[in-house]
Amino acid sequence: MTSHDRRDFSLHTPMIINTTLSCLSSAFWALYAWLFDPKTPNYFMVSDHPVTVIDKILANSLAAAMNLIQIVWLLIPRNCHREVVGQIADVESLRSVLLSVARSLERLGAAAPTEEFLTQTKYLLRLKKGMSIGWQSLAVMEIAFIQMEENLREKVTVTAAALAAAQGFKKSTSQDLLTNVQVMRSLHEECKVSKEAFGEIQREIKNKIANVPGSGENLQINIKATAERTRNLARSVRANMETINGQEGIFPPTMKIAFNFCTEQILAVKSSADAPFLWLGFGGFALRRRLKLSFDKVNWPAVPFLGY
């Protein structure tokens, strides 16, 4: 995350509360072990006040209650908190994924063009496939932005005509509607720029495979640029969609579908970008993949067929 993202306290508040609950739970368990462990006598274990079963149950119940509160917090209030601070769950999920993709691309772009994995056609084809999926994901989201922009423009026209007919035309109302259109156009442009950046990477990968002079350096430059554009898109999506949602009070189903689709599919970009750097990991099963690659590199002796 960038320094701007780290200062976002409203997004981190659920994590802070969850961590606090976890620490309290651990503290109760430690207190229980310290008070009632016969191997470590203490002030509360004096002879005239022996520890009873009820005492143990009480301390144990306090620790268990904190665990229950933590689970309930994870299941229910986190989404409520997002709604209170004006956050949309789908938008926040997409923003987090885009920032993660940007970090992965940034690390890949920082690698030297002469790195072994960047000279392997097999990996370059995998990277190209991931960028293609990223391009298609952003294309779907771009279509949703265009559709919503058209709907907002139509609303501006209808509202202006109605207010003019009623002789109650308010410039501020019209200006608010036009602002929404401009915000959506800004989102559309950001998404289009990011989509084209993924297309540029695909073209440079083709040049790299074809051994075009300078293609290695150009590929790394484009990857770095795409990382920055993806990060800008993440920031723009959050700020602008919250503005639209606050004024319009709706989050269209088509936009929800597009956001969820992009959130799931654009992870292919992260998976392909992270593949050379992971020895252990969840997404790419990197340990199994590396073992398989090492196994394939072994020059096994030819075994003659003996027949039956």
C-alpha angles and dihedrals in degrees: 000000000000123000088260091058093047091057091057096110096171091063094045097046094089090051092049092051092046091051091048091052090049091051092049090050091051090048092055091049090050091048090051092051093047096047100043106030106113091205092065110047116200142171094284094054098066118148096248092056109043119190111259131203089252090058091053093047091050095052092042091050092053091056092044090049091055090052090051092050090050092052092048089050091053093049103042124008098049092071090042089053091053090053092048093054091044098255123144114219094219092048093048091049092051092046092052092049093048091051090049091050090049092053092050092049090047091055092047091049091052091060118102115258088236094061111129096239091053090058095052114098091207092060094041090055090050090049090049090052091051092050090049091055089048090051092051092047092054090044090059091049091047090055090052091051091050092050093049091047090054091049091051091049090052090050090052091053095047094045094047091050092049094049092046091050091051090048089234100107111163117197092205092057092050091046092053091053092048089050090056090052091050091049091052091047089052090053090048092052093047091051092047092051092050091047092052089049090059088050090053090054091053091052092049091049089055089051091047092053090048090051094239109177112260094011093120094058092042091051092054092046091051092048091053091047091049090051091055093046091049090052091050090050090053092054093044094049093054099045097041098042091051089051092051093045092048094053101034097034093215139097106200118229091233090057091048091052092048093049093048091047092050092045091056101038102041088063085081086074091055092046093053093043094049096044098092093049102046123092092164125019148128105238103052101023082235097181092055091044093051092047089051092050091049089048091051092051093059113105100229116198117247112261114214117231108243097185126215 
